Short mmCIF file of C-alpha atoms in Angstrom, two decimals:
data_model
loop_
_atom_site.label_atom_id
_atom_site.label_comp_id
_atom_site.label_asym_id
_atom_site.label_seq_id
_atom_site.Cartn_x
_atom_site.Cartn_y
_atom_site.Cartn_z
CA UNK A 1 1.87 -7.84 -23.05
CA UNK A 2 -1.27 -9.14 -24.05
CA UNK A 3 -1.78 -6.00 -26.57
CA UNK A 4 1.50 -6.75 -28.16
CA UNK A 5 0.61 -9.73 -28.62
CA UNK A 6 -2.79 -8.45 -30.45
CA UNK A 7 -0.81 -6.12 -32.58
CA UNK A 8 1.67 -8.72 -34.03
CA UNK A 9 5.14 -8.49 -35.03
CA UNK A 10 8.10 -8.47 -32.59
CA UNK A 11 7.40 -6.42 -28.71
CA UNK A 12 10.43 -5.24 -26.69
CA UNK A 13 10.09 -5.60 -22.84
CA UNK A 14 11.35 -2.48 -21.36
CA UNK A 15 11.88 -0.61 -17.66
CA UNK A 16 12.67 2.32 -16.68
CA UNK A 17 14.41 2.16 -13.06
CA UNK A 18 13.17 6.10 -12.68
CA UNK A 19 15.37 7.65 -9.54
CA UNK A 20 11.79 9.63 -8.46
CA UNK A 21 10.79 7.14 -7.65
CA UNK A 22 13.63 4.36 -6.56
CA UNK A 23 14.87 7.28 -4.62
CA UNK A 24 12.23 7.48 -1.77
CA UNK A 25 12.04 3.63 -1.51
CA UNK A 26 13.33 1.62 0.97
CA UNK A 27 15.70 -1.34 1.45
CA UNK A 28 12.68 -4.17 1.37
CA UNK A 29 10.37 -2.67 -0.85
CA UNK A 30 13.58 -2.09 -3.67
CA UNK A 31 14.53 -5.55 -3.12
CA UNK A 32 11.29 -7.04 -3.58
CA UNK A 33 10.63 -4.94 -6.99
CA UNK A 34 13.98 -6.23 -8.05
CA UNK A 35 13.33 -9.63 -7.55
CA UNK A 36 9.87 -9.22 -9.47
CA UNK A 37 11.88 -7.97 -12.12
CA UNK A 38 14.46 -10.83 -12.15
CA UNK A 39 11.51 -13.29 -12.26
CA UNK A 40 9.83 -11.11 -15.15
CA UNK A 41 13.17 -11.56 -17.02
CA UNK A 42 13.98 -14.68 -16.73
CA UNK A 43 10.12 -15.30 -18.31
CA UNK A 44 11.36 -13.23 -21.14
CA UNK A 45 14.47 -15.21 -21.67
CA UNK A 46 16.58 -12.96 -20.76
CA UNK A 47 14.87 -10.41 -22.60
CA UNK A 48 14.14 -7.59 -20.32
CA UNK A 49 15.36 -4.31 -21.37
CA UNK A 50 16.54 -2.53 -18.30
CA UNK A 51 17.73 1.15 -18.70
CA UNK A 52 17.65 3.82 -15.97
CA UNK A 53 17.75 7.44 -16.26
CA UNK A 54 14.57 10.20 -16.83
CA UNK A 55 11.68 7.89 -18.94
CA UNK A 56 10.78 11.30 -20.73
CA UNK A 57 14.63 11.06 -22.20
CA UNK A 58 15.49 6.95 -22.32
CA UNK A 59 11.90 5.64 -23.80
CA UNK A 60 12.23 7.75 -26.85
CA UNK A 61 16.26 6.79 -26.98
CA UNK A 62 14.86 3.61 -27.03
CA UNK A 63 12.12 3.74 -29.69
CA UNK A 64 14.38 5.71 -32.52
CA UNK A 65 17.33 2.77 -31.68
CA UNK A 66 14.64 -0.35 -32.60
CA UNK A 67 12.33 1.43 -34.95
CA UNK A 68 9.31 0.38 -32.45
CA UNK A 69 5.98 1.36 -34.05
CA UNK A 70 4.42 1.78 -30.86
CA UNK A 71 4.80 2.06 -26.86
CA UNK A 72 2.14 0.56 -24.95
CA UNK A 73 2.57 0.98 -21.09
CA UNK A 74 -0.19 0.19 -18.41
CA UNK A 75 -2.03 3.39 -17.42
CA UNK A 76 -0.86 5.04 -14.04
CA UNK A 77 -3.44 6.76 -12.59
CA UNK A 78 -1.11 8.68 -9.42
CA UNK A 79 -0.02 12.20 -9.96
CA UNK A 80 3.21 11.51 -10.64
CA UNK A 81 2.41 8.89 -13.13
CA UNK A 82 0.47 10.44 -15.14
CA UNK A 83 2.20 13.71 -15.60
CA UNK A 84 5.44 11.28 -16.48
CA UNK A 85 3.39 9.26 -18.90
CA UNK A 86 2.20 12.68 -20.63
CA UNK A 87 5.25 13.86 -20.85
CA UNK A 88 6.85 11.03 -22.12
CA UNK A 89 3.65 10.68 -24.83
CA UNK A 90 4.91 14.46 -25.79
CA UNK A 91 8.08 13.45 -26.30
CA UNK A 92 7.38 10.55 -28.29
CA UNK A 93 7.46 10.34 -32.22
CA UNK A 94 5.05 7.49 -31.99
CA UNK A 95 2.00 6.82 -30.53
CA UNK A 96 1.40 5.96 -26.60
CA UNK A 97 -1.04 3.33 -25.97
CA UNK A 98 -2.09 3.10 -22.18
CA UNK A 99 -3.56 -0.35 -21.91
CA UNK A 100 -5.73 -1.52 -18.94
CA UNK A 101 -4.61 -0.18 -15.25
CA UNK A 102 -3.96 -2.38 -12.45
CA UNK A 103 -7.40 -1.67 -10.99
CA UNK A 104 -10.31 -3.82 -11.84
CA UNK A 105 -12.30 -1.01 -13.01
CA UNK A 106 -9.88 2.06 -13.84
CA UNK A 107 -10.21 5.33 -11.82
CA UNK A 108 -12.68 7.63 -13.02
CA UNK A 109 -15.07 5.30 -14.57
CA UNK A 110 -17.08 5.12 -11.57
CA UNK A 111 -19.19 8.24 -11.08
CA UNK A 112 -22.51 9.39 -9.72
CA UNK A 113 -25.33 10.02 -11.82
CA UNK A 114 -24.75 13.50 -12.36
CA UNK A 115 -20.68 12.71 -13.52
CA UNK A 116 -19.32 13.94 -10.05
CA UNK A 117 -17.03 11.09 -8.32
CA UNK A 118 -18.38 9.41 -5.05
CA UNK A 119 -16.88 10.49 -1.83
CA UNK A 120 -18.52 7.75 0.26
CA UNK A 121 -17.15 4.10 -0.27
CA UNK A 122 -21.02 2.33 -0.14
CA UNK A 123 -22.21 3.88 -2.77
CA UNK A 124 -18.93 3.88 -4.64
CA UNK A 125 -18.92 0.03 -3.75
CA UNK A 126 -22.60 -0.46 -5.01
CA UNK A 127 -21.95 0.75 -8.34
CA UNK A 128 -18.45 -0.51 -8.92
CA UNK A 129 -20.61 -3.79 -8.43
CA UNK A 130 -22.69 -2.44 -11.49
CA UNK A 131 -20.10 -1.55 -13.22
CA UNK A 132 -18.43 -4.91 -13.43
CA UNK A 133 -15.37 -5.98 -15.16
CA UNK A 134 -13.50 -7.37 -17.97
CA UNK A 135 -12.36 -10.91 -17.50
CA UNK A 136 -8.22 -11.32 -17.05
CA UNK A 137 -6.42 -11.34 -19.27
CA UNK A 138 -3.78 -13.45 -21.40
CA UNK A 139 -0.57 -12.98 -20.16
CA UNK A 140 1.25 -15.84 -21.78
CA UNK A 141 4.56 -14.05 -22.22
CA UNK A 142 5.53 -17.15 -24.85
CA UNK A 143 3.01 -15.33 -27.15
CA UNK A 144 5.11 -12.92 -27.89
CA UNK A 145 8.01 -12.67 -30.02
CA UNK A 146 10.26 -11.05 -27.78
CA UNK A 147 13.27 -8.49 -29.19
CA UNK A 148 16.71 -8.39 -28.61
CA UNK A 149 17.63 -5.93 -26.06
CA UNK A 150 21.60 -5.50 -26.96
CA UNK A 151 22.69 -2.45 -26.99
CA UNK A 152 21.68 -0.74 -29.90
CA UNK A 153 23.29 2.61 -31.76
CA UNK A 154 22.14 5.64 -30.09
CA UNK A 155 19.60 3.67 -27.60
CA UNK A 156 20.26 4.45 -23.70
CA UNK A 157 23.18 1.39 -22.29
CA UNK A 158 21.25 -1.77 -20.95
CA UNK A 159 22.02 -2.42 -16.59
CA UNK A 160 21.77 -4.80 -14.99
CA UNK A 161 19.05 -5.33 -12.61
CA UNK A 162 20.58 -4.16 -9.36
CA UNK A 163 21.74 -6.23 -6.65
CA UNK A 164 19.07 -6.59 -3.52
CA UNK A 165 20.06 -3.40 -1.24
CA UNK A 166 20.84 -4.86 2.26
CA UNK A 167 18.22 -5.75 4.24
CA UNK A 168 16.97 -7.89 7.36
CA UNK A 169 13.58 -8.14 6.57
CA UNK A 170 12.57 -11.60 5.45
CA UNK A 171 10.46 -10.93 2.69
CA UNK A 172 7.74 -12.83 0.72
CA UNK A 173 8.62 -14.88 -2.63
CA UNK A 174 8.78 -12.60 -5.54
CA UNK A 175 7.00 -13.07 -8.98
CA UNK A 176 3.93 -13.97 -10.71
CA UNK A 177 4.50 -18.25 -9.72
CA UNK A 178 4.99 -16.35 -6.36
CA UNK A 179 1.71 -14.66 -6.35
CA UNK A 180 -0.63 -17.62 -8.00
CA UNK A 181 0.71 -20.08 -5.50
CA UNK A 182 0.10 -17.70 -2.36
CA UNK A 183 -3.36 -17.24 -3.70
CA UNK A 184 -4.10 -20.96 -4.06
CA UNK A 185 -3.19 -21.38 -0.55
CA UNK A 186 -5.06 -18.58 1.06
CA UNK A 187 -8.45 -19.83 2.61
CA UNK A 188 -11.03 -17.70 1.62
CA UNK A 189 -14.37 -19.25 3.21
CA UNK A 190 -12.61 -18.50 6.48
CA UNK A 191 -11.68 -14.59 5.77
CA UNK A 192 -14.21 -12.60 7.32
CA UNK A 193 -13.69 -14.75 10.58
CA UNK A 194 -10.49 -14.26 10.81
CA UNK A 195 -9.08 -10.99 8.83
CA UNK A 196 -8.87 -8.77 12.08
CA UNK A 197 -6.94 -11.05 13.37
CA UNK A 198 -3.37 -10.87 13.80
CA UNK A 199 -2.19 -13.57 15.32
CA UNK A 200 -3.81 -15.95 13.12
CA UNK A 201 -2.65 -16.33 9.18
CA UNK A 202 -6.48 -15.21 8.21
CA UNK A 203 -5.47 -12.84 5.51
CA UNK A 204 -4.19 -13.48 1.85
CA UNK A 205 -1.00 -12.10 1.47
CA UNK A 206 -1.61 -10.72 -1.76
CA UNK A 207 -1.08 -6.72 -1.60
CA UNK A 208 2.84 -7.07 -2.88
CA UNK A 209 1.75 -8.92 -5.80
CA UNK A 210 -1.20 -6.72 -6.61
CA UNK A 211 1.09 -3.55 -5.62
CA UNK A 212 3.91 -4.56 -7.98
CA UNK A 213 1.95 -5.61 -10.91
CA UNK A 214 2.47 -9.61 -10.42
CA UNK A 215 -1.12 -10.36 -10.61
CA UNK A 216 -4.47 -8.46 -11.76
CA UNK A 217 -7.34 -8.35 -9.25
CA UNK A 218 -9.54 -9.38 -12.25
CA UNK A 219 -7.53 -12.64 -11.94
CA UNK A 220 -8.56 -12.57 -7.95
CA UNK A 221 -12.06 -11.73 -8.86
CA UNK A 222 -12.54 -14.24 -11.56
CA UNK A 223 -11.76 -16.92 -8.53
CA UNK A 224 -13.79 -15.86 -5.92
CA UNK A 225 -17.65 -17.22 -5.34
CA UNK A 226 -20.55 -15.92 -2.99
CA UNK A 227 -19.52 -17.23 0.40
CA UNK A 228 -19.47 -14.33 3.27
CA UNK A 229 -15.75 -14.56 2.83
CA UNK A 230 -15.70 -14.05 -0.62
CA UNK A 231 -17.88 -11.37 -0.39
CA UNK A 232 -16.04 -9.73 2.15
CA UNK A 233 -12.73 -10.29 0.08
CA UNK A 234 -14.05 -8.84 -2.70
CA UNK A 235 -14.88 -5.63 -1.14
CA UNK A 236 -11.75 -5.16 0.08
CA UNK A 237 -10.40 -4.69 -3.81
CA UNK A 238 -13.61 -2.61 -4.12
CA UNK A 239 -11.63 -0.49 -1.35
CA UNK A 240 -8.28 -0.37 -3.01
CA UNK A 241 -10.09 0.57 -6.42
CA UNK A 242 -12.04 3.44 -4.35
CA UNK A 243 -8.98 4.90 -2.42
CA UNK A 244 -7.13 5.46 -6.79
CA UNK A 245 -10.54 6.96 -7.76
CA UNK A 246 -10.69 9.62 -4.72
CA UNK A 247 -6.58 10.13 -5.75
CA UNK A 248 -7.18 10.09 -9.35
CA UNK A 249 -10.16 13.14 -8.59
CA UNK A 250 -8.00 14.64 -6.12
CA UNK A 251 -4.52 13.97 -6.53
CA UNK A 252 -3.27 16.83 -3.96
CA UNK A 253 -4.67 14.37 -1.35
CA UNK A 254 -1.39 12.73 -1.79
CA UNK A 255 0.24 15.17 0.04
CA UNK A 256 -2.05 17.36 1.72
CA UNK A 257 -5.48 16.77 3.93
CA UNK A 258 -8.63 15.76 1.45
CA UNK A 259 -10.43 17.82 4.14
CA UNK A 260 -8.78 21.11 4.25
CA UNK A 261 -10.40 21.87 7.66
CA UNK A 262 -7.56 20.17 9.14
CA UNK A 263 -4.93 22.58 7.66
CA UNK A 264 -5.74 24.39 10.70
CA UNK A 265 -5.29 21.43 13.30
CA UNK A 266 -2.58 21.90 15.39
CA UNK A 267 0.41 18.68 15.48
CA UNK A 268 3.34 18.38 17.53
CA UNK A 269 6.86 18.66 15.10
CA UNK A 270 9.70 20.29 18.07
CA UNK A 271 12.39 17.68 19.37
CA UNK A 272 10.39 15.34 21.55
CA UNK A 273 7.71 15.19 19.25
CA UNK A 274 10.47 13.91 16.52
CA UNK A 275 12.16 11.61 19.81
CA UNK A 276 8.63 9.99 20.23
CA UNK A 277 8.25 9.50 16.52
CA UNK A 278 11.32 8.21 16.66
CA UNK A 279 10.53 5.54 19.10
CA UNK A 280 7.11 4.76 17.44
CA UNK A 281 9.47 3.96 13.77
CA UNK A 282 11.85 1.54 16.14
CA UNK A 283 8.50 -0.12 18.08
CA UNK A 284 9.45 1.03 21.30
CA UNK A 285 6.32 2.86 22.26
CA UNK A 286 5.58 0.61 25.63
CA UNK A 287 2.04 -0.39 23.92
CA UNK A 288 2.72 -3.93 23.41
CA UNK A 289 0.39 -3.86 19.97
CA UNK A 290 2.01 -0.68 18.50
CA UNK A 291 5.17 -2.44 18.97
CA UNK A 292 4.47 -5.66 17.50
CA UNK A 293 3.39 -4.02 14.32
CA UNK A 294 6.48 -1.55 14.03
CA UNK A 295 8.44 -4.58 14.61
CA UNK A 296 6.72 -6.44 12.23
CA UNK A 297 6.97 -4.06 10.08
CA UNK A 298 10.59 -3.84 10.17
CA UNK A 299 10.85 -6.88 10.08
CA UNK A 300 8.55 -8.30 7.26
CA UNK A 301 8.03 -5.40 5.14
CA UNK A 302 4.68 -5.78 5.84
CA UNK A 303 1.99 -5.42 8.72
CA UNK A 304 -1.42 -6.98 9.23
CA UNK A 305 -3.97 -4.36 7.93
CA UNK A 306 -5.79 -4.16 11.41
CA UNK A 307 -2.54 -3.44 12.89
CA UNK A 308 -1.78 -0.36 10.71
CA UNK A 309 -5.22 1.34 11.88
CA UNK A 310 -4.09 0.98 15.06
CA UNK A 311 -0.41 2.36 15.02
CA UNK A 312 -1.64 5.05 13.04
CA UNK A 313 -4.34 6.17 15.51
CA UNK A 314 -1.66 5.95 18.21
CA UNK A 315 0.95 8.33 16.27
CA UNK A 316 -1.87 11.03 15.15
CA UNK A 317 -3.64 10.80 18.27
CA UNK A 318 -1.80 9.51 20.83
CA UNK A 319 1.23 11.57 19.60
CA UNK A 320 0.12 14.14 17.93
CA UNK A 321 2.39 13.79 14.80
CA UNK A 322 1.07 14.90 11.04
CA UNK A 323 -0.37 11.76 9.81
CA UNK A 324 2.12 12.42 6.55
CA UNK A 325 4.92 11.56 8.87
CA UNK A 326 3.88 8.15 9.35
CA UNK A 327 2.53 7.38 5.73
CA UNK A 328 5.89 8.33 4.29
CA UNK A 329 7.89 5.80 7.06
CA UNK A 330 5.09 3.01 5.93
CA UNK A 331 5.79 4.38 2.33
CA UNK A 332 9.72 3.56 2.67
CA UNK A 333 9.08 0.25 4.30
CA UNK A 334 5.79 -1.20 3.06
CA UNK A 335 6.52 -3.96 -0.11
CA UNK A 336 2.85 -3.42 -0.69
CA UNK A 337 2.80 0.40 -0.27
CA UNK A 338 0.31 1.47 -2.07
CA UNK A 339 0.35 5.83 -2.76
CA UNK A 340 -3.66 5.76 -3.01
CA UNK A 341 -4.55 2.57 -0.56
CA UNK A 342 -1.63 4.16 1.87
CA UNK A 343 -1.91 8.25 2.27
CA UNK A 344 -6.17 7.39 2.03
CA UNK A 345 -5.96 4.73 4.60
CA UNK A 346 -3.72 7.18 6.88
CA UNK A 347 -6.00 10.17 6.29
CA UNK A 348 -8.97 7.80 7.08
CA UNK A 349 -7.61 7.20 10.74
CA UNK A 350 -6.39 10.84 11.11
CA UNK A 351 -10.26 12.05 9.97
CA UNK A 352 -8.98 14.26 7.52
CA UNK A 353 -9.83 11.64 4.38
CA UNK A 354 -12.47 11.15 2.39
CA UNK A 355 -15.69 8.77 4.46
CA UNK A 356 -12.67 9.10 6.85
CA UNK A 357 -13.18 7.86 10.80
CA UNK A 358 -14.46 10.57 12.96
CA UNK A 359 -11.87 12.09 14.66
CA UNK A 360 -13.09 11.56 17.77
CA UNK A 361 -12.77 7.72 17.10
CA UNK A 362 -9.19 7.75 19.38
CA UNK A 363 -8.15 3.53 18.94
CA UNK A 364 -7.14 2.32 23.04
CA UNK A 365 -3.94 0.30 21.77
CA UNK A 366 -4.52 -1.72 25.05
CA UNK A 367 -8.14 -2.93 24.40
CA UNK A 368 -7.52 -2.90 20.53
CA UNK A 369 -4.83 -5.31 21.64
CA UNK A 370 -7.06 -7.35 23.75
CA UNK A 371 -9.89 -7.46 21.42
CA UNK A 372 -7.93 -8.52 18.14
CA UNK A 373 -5.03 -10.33 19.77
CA UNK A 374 -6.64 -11.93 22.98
CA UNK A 375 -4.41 -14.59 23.65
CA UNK A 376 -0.99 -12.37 22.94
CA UNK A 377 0.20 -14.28 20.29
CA UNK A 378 0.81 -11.71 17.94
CA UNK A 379 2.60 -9.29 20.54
CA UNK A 380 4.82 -12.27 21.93
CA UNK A 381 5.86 -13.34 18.37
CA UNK A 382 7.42 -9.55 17.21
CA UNK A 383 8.28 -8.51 20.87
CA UNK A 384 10.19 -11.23 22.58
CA UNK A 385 10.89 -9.05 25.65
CA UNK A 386 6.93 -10.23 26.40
CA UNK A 387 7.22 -13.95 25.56
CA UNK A 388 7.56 -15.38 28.59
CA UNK A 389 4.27 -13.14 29.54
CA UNK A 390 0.85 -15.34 29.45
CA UNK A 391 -2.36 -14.69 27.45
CA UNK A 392 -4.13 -11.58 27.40
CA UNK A 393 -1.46 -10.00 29.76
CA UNK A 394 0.76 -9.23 27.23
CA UNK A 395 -1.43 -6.25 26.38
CA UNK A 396 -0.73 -5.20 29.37
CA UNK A 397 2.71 -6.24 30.83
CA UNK A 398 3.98 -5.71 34.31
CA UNK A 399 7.64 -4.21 34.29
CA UNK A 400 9.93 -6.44 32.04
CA UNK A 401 13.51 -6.03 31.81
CA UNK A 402 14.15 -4.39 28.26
CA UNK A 403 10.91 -3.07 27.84
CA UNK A 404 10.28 -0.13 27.95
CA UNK A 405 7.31 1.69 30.12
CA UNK A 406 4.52 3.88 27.83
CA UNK A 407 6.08 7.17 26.69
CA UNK A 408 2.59 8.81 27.03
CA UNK A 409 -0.57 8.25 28.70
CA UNK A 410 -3.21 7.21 26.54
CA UNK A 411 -5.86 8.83 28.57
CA UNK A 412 -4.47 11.76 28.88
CA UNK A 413 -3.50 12.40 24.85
CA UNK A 414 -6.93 11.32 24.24
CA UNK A 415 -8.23 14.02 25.53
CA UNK A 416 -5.58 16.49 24.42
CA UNK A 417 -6.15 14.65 20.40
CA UNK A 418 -10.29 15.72 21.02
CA UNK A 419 -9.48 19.31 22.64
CA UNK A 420 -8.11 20.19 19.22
CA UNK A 421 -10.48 18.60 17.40
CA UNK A 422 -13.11 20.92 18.85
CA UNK A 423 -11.10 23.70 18.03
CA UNK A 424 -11.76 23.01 14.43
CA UNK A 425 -14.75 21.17 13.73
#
């Protein structure tokens, strides 16, 4: 926006509704993108261009129909992003200008002093720090004189933007108004205190609007001072800038272990591996914590951060699963999934990632419970078979009517999840 503002003239908004990628989402996270885009258009006027179809066949449609001079997109830096956007610059008559990325300091500029990329996050943090960035910015959409987007001769036919797919999950207000006024509320000086926390509101609430593009996190950084919470705020988005540097270097990691030595771990895939996956996706695991954050999940399109560490220790390790399994449920559900922050934060759990946990680290959902969520609140809010149990013994329930009893024994996988570690370490 702001560099079609620079260039003059007349811009047209356009997007793509790509079936790659609308395809694989879910019911919350396509209703939340649609509702971004409804509040994008209506700040446009009504002027939001929305076409779907292939964007190496409909953006050039659309550039011959208006006579546009130009197409400037903001770089994506995940594999399938980038080979789109190459394509589509092939295919192009004009000129494709990637401006900015919606990192604070785009993937790749970062490197050691010999060029390579950092594989550790400290020293990757340290000199992202160095590094610094650009100041936000200006992304008055009055600015720009915005086109027409009738249907033109020859140009792909304008859609509406779809209806919200049905969904129960109640999720967050949509937009950039959205995002600002969740980030004025959000209480900083407090966050280190309380981030871990799940029963308390301690954290900001901001990955959807980061994730779909409704703020910058040069706007976030711009805000924040020197105060232990800011600081530990701030390297949080050094984090999420790390994770699309190590998938920008290695974008197989996507799919596939960063650490190959894992290839040769063994998982359980048969029936009752797929049965207890099953009842891990519905949060019916009889570990009151994994269950609050499945539910929550479900029922939010979104889970507290310390919460997804822990439900994905207890599906690799407790269960055995391929950690892929559980970043492509997260994936479908997630408002604020993430490709980089998501299949990096999974591989960091599972050990196979890059300054991943040690595998050996196996989370006890019952004392990671205790320890994060030690007066229950959190498990008694999502799983209201355990309300009417007290304090700290939600973690660890007597025999409720509804609930169900542990489908495995934590002690017992634990040592089953390190037995094949030592097979391949």
């Amino acid at each position: 926006m702001s560099a079609a503002a620079e260039r003059g003239g007349s811009a047209l908004g356009l997007f793509v509704l790509d079936d790659r990628l609308t395809g694989a989402s879910g019911g919350p996270r396509l209703a939340f993108m649609y509702r971004c885009l409804r509040d994008l258009d209506e700040q446009l006027g009504g002027r939001l261009l929305v076409v779907r179809g292939d964007p190496v066949d409909v953006v050039p449609r659309v550039v011959e129909a208006v006579g546009a001079g130009s197409v400037h997109v903001s770089a994506d830096f995940g594999p399938y992003g980038r080979e789109r956007d190459a394509a589509v610059g092939r295919a192009l008559a004009v000129d494709l200008v990637r401006t900015g990325s919606p990192y604070a300091v785009a993937p790749g500029r970062v490197v050691k002093a010999d060029g390579e990329p950092y594989r550790v996050f400290t020293p990757f943090s340290r000199a992202w720090l160095d590094h610094g960035w650009r100041k936000p910015a200006d992304t008055d959409a009055s600015t720009v004189d915005w086109m027409d987007p009738a249907d033109k001769d020859g140009g792909p036919r304008r859609v509406k933007i779809p209806d919200d797919p049905a969904t129960s999950a109640e999720l967050p207000a949509a937009g950039e108004k959205a995002a600002h006024d969740t980030w004025a509320e959000f209480d900083v000086e407090h966050y280190k205190r309380d981030r871990d926390r799940p029963g308390v509101d301690g954290t900001s609430r901001m990955s959807p609007y980061l994730r779909w593009g409704c703020v910058h996190p040069r706007t976030l950084l711009a805000d924040l001072g020197h105060s232990e919470g800011a600081q530990t705020y701030r390297n949080e988005l050094a984090w999420r800038d790390f994770y699309a540097d190590v998938l920008w270097h290695r974008p197989d990691s996507a799919r596939e272990n960063y650490n190959r030595k894992f290839d040769a771990i063994t998982h359980d895939t048969d029936a009752d591996a797929r049965d207890r996956f099953d009842a891990w996706c519905r949060g019916e695991t009889g570990y009151p914590i994994v269950d609050a954050g499945m539910r929550q999940l479900l029922a939010e399109g979104w889970m507290h951060n310390r919460v997804r560490m822990i439900v994905a220790s207890f599906l690799v390790k407790d269960l055995h699963v391929p950690w892929w399994w559980g970043a492509r449920h997260f994936m479908r559900h997630l408002v604020d999934g993430d490709l980089a922050s998501n299949q990096h934060g999974w591989q960091w759990t599972a050990g196979s990632g890059t300054d991943a946990a040690p595998y050996f680290r196996v989370f006890n959902p019952t004392t990671q419970g205790e320890k994060f969520d030690p007066d229950g609140d959190y498990v008694r809010r999502y799983v209201p078979e355990l309300r009417d149990v007290p304090g700290k013994k939600a973690h660890q329930p007597p025999e409720v009517t509804g609930y169900p009893a542990p489908i495995v024994d934590h002690k017992h996988e634990r040592e089953i999840a390190l037995e094949r570690y030592g097979k391949i370490k």
